[in-house]
Amino acid sequence: MRTWNRILTAALLGSALIASSAAAQQTADSQPAAQPTAPDAPQTAPPTQPANMPATQPAATAPAANAAPAATAPAALPTTVAPATMDQVVNLFIEREHGLIKMLSNRTPVVETYLQNLTNDPQLGPVPNEDHYFLGRMDMGEVVDRKDYLKEEDKGFQTRLMGGFNKLFKTQYQPLGFSWMVYADRTDFDREHYDFRYVRREFLGDVRCLVFDVTPKKTAGRGRFLGRLWVEDQDFNIVRLNGTYYPAPRNSFFFHMDSWRLNLIPGYWVPAYIYSEEGDFSAGVKNKTAFKAQTRIWGYDLKKGSKDDELTQIRVDSVKDDSPTAQDASPLQAEREWQQQAEDNVVERLTRAGLLAPEGDVDHILQTVVNNLQVTNNIDLPRPVRTRVLLTAPLETFSVGNTIVISRGLIDVLPDEASLAAVLSHELAHIVLGHNLGSKFAFNDRMLFSDEGTYQNLGFKHIPEEETAADKKAVELLKNSPYAQKLDNVGLFLKALQQRATSLSALLTTHLGNPLNEGGTISRLSALATLGPALDNTKLDQIAALPLGGRVKINPWDDKAEMVKTAPVAITSARDKMPFEVTPFYPRLARYGASLTPNAQPTTAANSNTGN
Ligand SMILES: [Zn+2]
């Protein structure tokens, strides 16, 4: 706990600073009647105009939002009269916030937090020296709660460290842990507890917003939201929250958060990204302990996992009865059918647990790369190789039957297509060598577990001999492929990974597949690690690995993954490279249906160094 105590002090100092400026704001906070009018408020609108949201459901069949089928978006809240004053705007966004809390109260999205503790490097600035990873389902009902996917044993040091931490949140916040800023205030977001002061208008991405400072009233009690809100100017939903909670009880702290929402369904903006950061590396500051953390929320549209539900959900797609005269399966055909059945079961189960993205755009890219390897190596398999994206951050790949799975985090940090080909080639090698795992999952009873039990019930780790053989075969495949001339980049990536291997052990802890490292040494594709130039962090044109979050974005509502489209930003110092690092979120906000890609694009500060 010593580490955290030091962080606590730092964070308290931060809160204290904010508190004094907030006190200054409060004096100017008496909500004068002559507030500026809302920019888009049609002053001439008849006061009784219902200003409905686009009718998404016929009135006769529009029950409460919660009763909408899970596969469809809930009915939008009806908008009230267009506001004429900022006071009315405040009333509207308070009402909207309560509507969002109600709409999400039967949801249990996946919540992932990846945290890097920082130390100061004279050359590179703050760099990670230790990391922690949390993955769970968040119950957004009466009391926001979460269940973890990771076993206690897996968490090791993190459990001790964050156990006390979580408990702190449990006793002092309604929303827990790193996910507490999904709402400003789960229970008491109203005028009795808060003062609201209009600041200005501002665009966030394509969305015009009204900005408000929010301060808890003196009588509001401890742990109240203190900070800033961005409210979009059509339906007056909160789209971003930035601040902390105040005042902190003794012996505890609240860190600072920047929380973003996306308009993924009509009428609602759902919490998607939360960035947390603490620490001060300026001269004279004694306390050098600091961290930055990304929390991502997805899987809003997943079904709540009750036992009954799971029993009715199990399907077996692959067992076909083609025709009454179908030939009997040969023993080999039977074996293949069996493996296909296991593969389909696992892919379906992982998707339902909110861990795999449904088949989509990213898979087309992955499959093109796999296809390049196959064609140039004359690999002809009885069944096609498929790919899927694991939605989580830790760097891992695994294969189930002919399906290659690669994690979002790993796709993010790979510098170029050759490196992507390299990590995929290892799994393709397993498939080519017939290292098929997981046929036991053809038995459906093995799919009957709670979503939180996924990591205890599924696993696709090979024995060391198969790992060695797959690496050897992978190098062979790569040397025959269009990527043969670019393997220097792969070597560079492996060196960069090696350099951070001990400080990023949580990022390198795999949960379903084999780890890329053994102890502190990167073992995956080690034959390629000597290729390429020496790693030189000061060379600006040497991009060995990218920050997290720069390649793949996930739609938090339906879990679809797609590639991020960002404009290049020049790297101007070694500190811009941030390999494997967490950066703040800055999604380009857009309204639902405003473009072909309705979900906003999360971008990071240094995501454009695509390096190929
Ligand atoms: Zn392997």
PDB file of C-alpha atoms in Angstrom, residues 206-380:
ATOM      1  CA  ASP A 206     -18.479  17.632 -35.314  1.00  0.00           C
ATOM      2  CA  VAL A 207     -20.704  18.316 -32.343  1.00  0.00           C
ATOM      3  CA  ARG A 208     -21.398  21.780 -30.995  1.00  0.00           C
ATOM      4  CA  CYS A 209     -21.460  21.746 -27.211  1.00  0.00           C
ATOM      5  CA  LEU A 210     -22.332  23.994 -24.325  1.00  0.00           C
ATOM      6  CA  VAL A 211     -19.742  23.875 -21.586  1.00  0.00           C
ATOM      7  CA  PHE A 212     -20.681  24.027 -17.892  1.00  0.00           C
ATOM      8  CA  ASP A 213     -18.614  24.068 -14.732  1.00  0.00           C
ATOM      9  CA  VAL A 214     -20.136  21.984 -11.981  1.00  0.00           C
ATOM     10  CA  THR A 215     -19.423  22.460  -8.284  1.00  0.00           C
ATOM     11  CA  PRO A 216     -21.000  20.560  -5.406  1.00  0.00           C
ATOM     12  CA  LYS A 217     -22.912  22.668  -2.896  1.00  0.00           C
ATOM     13  CA  LYS A 218     -21.280  22.991   0.514  1.00  0.00           C
ATOM     14  CA  THR A 219     -23.948  20.823   2.055  1.00  0.00           C
ATOM     15  CA  ALA A 220     -23.769  18.134  -0.627  1.00  0.00           C
ATOM     16  CA  GLY A 221     -21.488  15.795   1.311  1.00  0.00           C
ATOM     17  CA  ARG A 222     -18.250  14.115   0.363  1.00  0.00           C
ATOM     18  CA  GLY A 223     -17.240  12.621  -2.939  1.00  0.00           C
ATOM     19  CA  ARG A 224     -19.289  14.846  -5.209  1.00  0.00           C
ATOM     20  CA  PHE A 225     -18.426  15.571  -8.828  1.00  0.00           C
ATOM     21  CA  LEU A 226     -16.299  18.647  -9.336  1.00  0.00           C
ATOM     22  CA  GLY A 227     -15.370  19.641 -12.834  1.00  0.00           C
ATOM     23  CA  ARG A 228     -16.693  20.409 -16.271  1.00  0.00           C
ATOM     24  CA  LEU A 229     -19.437  19.040 -18.493  1.00  0.00           C
ATOM     25  CA  TRP A 230     -19.873  19.270 -22.252  1.00  0.00           C
ATOM     26  CA  VAL A 231     -23.511  19.095 -23.345  1.00  0.00           C
ATOM     27  CA  GLU A 232     -24.459  18.678 -27.006  1.00  0.00           C
ATOM     28  CA  ASP A 233     -26.790  21.409 -28.211  1.00  0.00           C
ATOM     29  CA  GLN A 234     -29.612  19.421 -29.845  1.00  0.00           C
ATOM     30  CA  ASP A 235     -30.934  17.014 -27.261  1.00  0.00           C
ATOM     31  CA  PHE A 236     -28.791  18.287 -24.378  1.00  0.00           C
ATOM     32  CA  ASN A 237     -27.102  15.035 -23.488  1.00  0.00           C
ATOM     33  CA  ILE A 238     -23.814  15.143 -21.607  1.00  0.00           C
ATOM     34  CA  VAL A 239     -21.078  14.028 -24.010  1.00  0.00           C
ATOM     35  CA  ARG A 240     -17.978  14.561 -21.887  1.00  0.00           C
ATOM     36  CA  LEU A 241     -17.127  14.909 -18.190  1.00  0.00           C
ATOM     37  CA  ASN A 242     -13.788  16.095 -16.919  1.00  0.00           C
ATOM     38  CA  GLY A 243     -12.753  16.541 -13.317  1.00  0.00           C
ATOM     39  CA  THR A 244     -12.618  14.698 -10.039  1.00  0.00           C
ATOM     40  CA  TYR A 245     -14.696  14.072  -6.947  1.00  0.00           C
ATOM     41  CA  TYR A 246     -14.625  16.362  -3.928  1.00  0.00           C
ATOM     42  CA  PRO A 247     -14.099  16.570  -1.054  1.00  0.00           C
ATOM     43  CA  ALA A 248     -12.111  13.421  -0.475  1.00  0.00           C
ATOM     44  CA  PRO A 249     -12.598  11.663   2.829  1.00  0.00           C
ATOM     45  CA  ARG A 250      -9.564  11.324   5.063  1.00  0.00           C
ATOM     46  CA  ASN A 251      -7.075   8.621   4.051  1.00  0.00           C
ATOM     47  CA  SER A 252      -8.449   8.305   0.569  1.00  0.00           C
ATOM     48  CA  PHE A 253      -8.273  10.119  -2.682  1.00  0.00           C
ATOM     49  CA  PHE A 254      -9.991  10.672  -5.960  1.00  0.00           C
ATOM     50  CA  PHE A 255      -8.025  10.832  -9.111  1.00  0.00           C
ATOM     51  CA  HIS A 256      -8.755  12.992 -12.092  1.00  0.00           C
ATOM     52  CA  MET A 257     -10.683  11.668 -15.044  1.00  0.00           C
ATOM     53  CA  ASP A 258     -11.718  12.627 -18.535  1.00  0.00           C
ATOM     54  CA  SER A 259     -14.810  10.680 -19.548  1.00  0.00           C
ATOM     55  CA  TRP A 260     -16.183  10.546 -23.109  1.00  0.00           C
ATOM     56  CA  ARG A 261     -19.491   9.357 -24.478  1.00  0.00           C
ATOM     57  CA  LEU A 262     -20.505   8.329 -27.979  1.00  0.00           C
ATOM     58  CA  ASN A 263     -23.827   8.704 -29.773  1.00  0.00           C
ATOM     59  CA  LEU A 264     -24.185   5.079 -30.876  1.00  0.00           C
ATOM     60  CA  ILE A 265     -27.937   4.796 -30.661  1.00  0.00           C
ATOM     61  CA  PRO A 266     -30.603   7.404 -31.359  1.00  0.00           C
ATOM     62  CA  GLY A 267     -31.119   9.841 -28.514  1.00  0.00           C
ATOM     63  CA  TYR A 268     -28.433   8.621 -26.118  1.00  0.00           C
ATOM     64  CA  TRP A 269     -24.721   9.181 -25.637  1.00  0.00           C
ATOM     65  CA  VAL A 270     -23.239   6.173 -23.851  1.00  0.00           C
ATOM     66  CA  PRO A 271     -20.031   6.172 -21.756  1.00  0.00           C
ATOM     67  CA  ALA A 272     -17.176   4.782 -23.854  1.00  0.00           C
ATOM     68  CA  TYR A 273     -13.735   6.003 -22.759  1.00  0.00           C
ATOM     69  CA  ILE A 274     -12.305   7.267 -19.490  1.00  0.00           C
ATOM     70  CA  TYR A 275      -8.759   8.539 -19.196  1.00  0.00           C
ATOM     71  CA  SER A 276      -7.203   8.959 -15.751  1.00  0.00           C
ATOM     72  CA  GLU A 277      -3.882  10.537 -14.964  1.00  0.00           C
ATOM     73  CA  GLU A 278      -2.009  11.623 -11.857  1.00  0.00           C
ATOM     74  CA  GLY A 279       1.508  12.809 -11.323  1.00  0.00           C
ATOM     75  CA  ASP A 280       3.729  15.827 -11.542  1.00  0.00           C
ATOM     76  CA  PHE A 281       7.229  15.624 -12.952  1.00  0.00           C
ATOM     77  CA  SER A 282       8.109  19.291 -12.709  1.00  0.00           C
ATOM     78  CA  ALA A 283      11.260  20.392 -10.932  1.00  0.00           C
ATOM     79  CA  GLY A 284      11.108  20.505  -7.152  1.00  0.00           C
ATOM     80  CA  VAL A 285       8.217  18.072  -6.830  1.00  0.00           C
ATOM     81  CA  LYS A 286       9.366  15.380  -4.425  1.00  0.00           C
ATOM     82  CA  ASN A 287       6.637  12.901  -5.110  1.00  0.00           C
ATOM     83  CA  LYS A 288       7.455  11.314  -8.435  1.00  0.00           C
ATOM     84  CA  THR A 289       4.826   8.586  -8.310  1.00  0.00           C
ATOM     85  CA  ALA A 290       2.399   8.873 -11.152  1.00  0.00           C
ATOM     86  CA  PHE A 291       0.168   6.859 -13.440  1.00  0.00           C
ATOM     87  CA  LYS A 292      -1.985   7.094 -16.507  1.00  0.00           C
ATOM     88  CA  ALA A 293      -4.825   4.730 -17.297  1.00  0.00           C
ATOM     89  CA  GLN A 294      -7.295   4.037 -20.088  1.00  0.00           C
ATOM     90  CA  THR A 295     -10.690   2.613 -19.270  1.00  0.00           C
ATOM     91  CA  ARG A 296     -12.766   1.341 -22.159  1.00  0.00           C
ATOM     92  CA  ILE A 297     -16.348   0.229 -21.968  1.00  0.00           C
ATOM     93  CA  TRP A 298     -18.016  -1.944 -24.580  1.00  0.00           C
ATOM     94  CA  GLY A 299     -20.571  -4.718 -24.906  1.00  0.00           C
ATOM     95  CA  TYR A 300     -23.614  -2.612 -23.981  1.00  0.00           C
ATOM     96  CA  ASP A 301     -25.743  -4.763 -26.246  1.00  0.00           C
ATOM     97  CA  LEU A 302     -24.641  -8.061 -24.681  1.00  0.00           C
ATOM     98  CA  LYS A 303     -27.312 -10.093 -22.993  1.00  0.00           C
ATOM     99  CA  LYS A 304     -27.266 -10.323 -19.252  1.00  0.00           C
ATOM    100  CA  GLY A 305     -25.789 -13.729 -18.591  1.00  0.00           C
ATOM    101  CA  SER A 306     -28.255 -15.746 -16.587  1.00  0.00           C
ATOM    102  CA  LYS A 307     -28.030 -19.510 -16.556  1.00  0.00           C
ATOM    103  CA  ASP A 308     -31.386 -19.932 -18.310  1.00  0.00           C
ATOM    104  CA  ASP A 309     -30.314 -17.475 -20.899  1.00  0.00           C
ATOM    105  CA  GLU A 310     -27.143 -19.374 -21.626  1.00  0.00           C
ATOM    106  CA  LEU A 311     -28.918 -22.669 -22.034  1.00  0.00           C
ATOM    107  CA  THR A 312     -31.213 -21.204 -24.636  1.00  0.00           C
ATOM    108  CA  GLN A 313     -28.354 -19.397 -26.340  1.00  0.00           C
ATOM    109  CA  ILE A 314     -26.207 -22.392 -27.151  1.00  0.00           C
ATOM    110  CA  ARG A 315     -26.312 -23.163 -30.827  1.00  0.00           C
ATOM    111  CA  VAL A 316     -24.432 -25.608 -32.963  1.00  0.00           C
ATOM    112  CA  ASP A 317     -24.239 -24.172 -36.454  1.00  0.00           C
ATOM    113  CA  SER A 318     -21.823 -26.559 -37.939  1.00  0.00           C
ATOM    114  CA  VAL A 319     -23.541 -29.891 -37.590  1.00  0.00           C
ATOM    115  CA  LYS A 320     -25.306 -30.182 -40.902  1.00  0.00           C
ATOM    116  CA  ASP A 321     -27.592 -32.813 -42.212  1.00  0.00           C
ATOM    117  CA  ASP A 322     -27.138 -31.984 -45.844  1.00  0.00           C
ATOM    118  CA  SER A 323     -29.519 -34.400 -47.486  1.00  0.00           C
ATOM    119  CA  PRO A 324     -31.137 -37.714 -46.789  1.00  0.00           C
ATOM    120  CA  THR A 325     -28.715 -39.381 -49.189  1.00  0.00           C
ATOM    121  CA  ALA A 326     -25.578 -37.701 -47.856  1.00  0.00           C
ATOM    122  CA  GLN A 327     -22.592 -39.923 -47.706  1.00  0.00           C
ATOM    123  CA  ASP A 328     -21.402 -41.020 -44.328  1.00  0.00           C
ATOM    124  CA  ALA A 329     -18.431 -39.078 -43.083  1.00  0.00           C
ATOM    125  CA  SER A 330     -15.083 -40.722 -43.441  1.00  0.00           C
ATOM    126  CA  PRO A 331     -13.075 -40.855 -40.220  1.00  0.00           C
ATOM    127  CA  LEU A 332     -11.005 -37.876 -41.377  1.00  0.00           C
ATOM    128  CA  GLN A 333     -14.109 -35.927 -42.387  1.00  0.00           C
ATOM    129  CA  ALA A 334     -15.641 -36.696 -39.014  1.00  0.00           C
ATOM    130  CA  GLU A 335     -12.539 -35.407 -37.293  1.00  0.00           C
ATOM    131  CA  ARG A 336     -12.708 -32.179 -39.313  1.00  0.00           C
ATOM    132  CA  GLU A 337     -16.389 -31.720 -38.615  1.00  0.00           C
ATOM    133  CA  TRP A 338     -15.649 -32.208 -34.958  1.00  0.00           C
ATOM    134  CA  GLN A 339     -12.925 -29.584 -34.982  1.00  0.00           C
ATOM    135  CA  GLN A 340     -15.147 -27.183 -36.890  1.00  0.00           C
ATOM    136  CA  GLN A 341     -17.831 -27.663 -34.286  1.00  0.00           C
ATOM    137  CA  ALA A 342     -15.376 -26.903 -31.480  1.00  0.00           C
ATOM    138  CA  GLU A 343     -14.071 -23.864 -33.334  1.00  0.00           C
ATOM    139  CA  ASP A 344     -17.540 -22.483 -33.933  1.00  0.00           C
ATOM    140  CA  ASN A 345     -18.544 -23.084 -30.336  1.00  0.00           C
ATOM    141  CA  VAL A 346     -15.539 -21.214 -29.000  1.00  0.00           C
ATOM    142  CA  VAL A 347     -15.842 -18.287 -31.396  1.00  0.00           C
ATOM    143  CA  GLU A 348     -19.530 -17.965 -30.631  1.00  0.00           C
ATOM    144  CA  ARG A 349     -18.973 -18.208 -26.877  1.00  0.00           C
ATOM    145  CA  LEU A 350     -16.154 -15.641 -26.835  1.00  0.00           C
ATOM    146  CA  THR A 351     -18.273 -13.265 -28.895  1.00  0.00           C
ATOM    147  CA  ARG A 352     -21.168 -13.670 -26.502  1.00  0.00           C
ATOM    148  CA  ALA A 353     -18.889 -12.996 -23.524  1.00  0.00           C
ATOM    149  CA  GLY A 354     -17.967  -9.655 -25.084  1.00  0.00           C
ATOM    150  CA  LEU A 355     -14.389 -10.676 -25.777  1.00  0.00           C
ATOM    151  CA  LEU A 356     -14.431 -11.127 -29.571  1.00  0.00           C
ATOM    152  CA  ALA A 357     -15.565  -8.568 -32.113  1.00  0.00           C
ATOM    153  CA  PRO A 358     -18.119  -9.822 -34.620  1.00  0.00           C
ATOM    154  CA  GLU A 359     -16.641 -10.474 -38.044  1.00  0.00           C
ATOM    155  CA  GLY A 360     -15.920  -7.141 -39.697  1.00  0.00           C
ATOM    156  CA  ASP A 361     -13.658  -4.714 -41.494  1.00  0.00           C
ATOM    157  CA  VAL A 362     -10.527  -5.433 -39.505  1.00  0.00           C
ATOM    158  CA  ASP A 363     -10.824  -9.108 -40.383  1.00  0.00           C
ATOM    159  CA  HIS A 364     -10.622  -8.264 -44.078  1.00  0.00           C
ATOM    160  CA  ILE A 365      -7.226  -6.694 -43.473  1.00  0.00           C
ATOM    161  CA  LEU A 366      -6.051  -9.585 -41.312  1.00  0.00           C
ATOM    162  CA  GLN A 367      -7.300 -12.121 -43.831  1.00  0.00           C
ATOM    163  CA  THR A 368      -5.504 -10.349 -46.668  1.00  0.00           C
ATOM    164  CA  VAL A 369      -2.237 -10.651 -44.769  1.00  0.00           C
ATOM    165  CA  VAL A 370      -2.866 -14.312 -43.936  1.00  0.00           C
ATOM    166  CA  ASN A 371      -3.782 -14.919 -47.564  1.00  0.00           C
ATOM    167  CA  ASN A 372      -0.510 -13.334 -48.718  1.00  0.00           C
ATOM    168  CA  LEU A 373       1.365 -15.789 -46.529  1.00  0.00           C
ATOM    169  CA  GLN A 374      -0.687 -18.743 -47.729  1.00  0.00           C
ATOM    170  CA  VAL A 375      -0.517 -18.021 -51.446  1.00  0.00           C
ATOM    171  CA  THR A 376       3.221 -17.428 -51.556  1.00  0.00           C
ATOM    172  CA  ASN A 377       3.825 -20.589 -49.548  1.00  0.00           C
ATOM    173  CA  ASN A 378       1.389 -22.719 -51.564  1.00  0.00           C
ATOM    174  CA  ILE A 379      -0.567 -23.587 -48.459  1.00  0.00           C
ATOM    175  CA  ASP A 380      -3.749 -25.400 -49.317  1.00  0.00           C
TER     176      ASP A 380
END
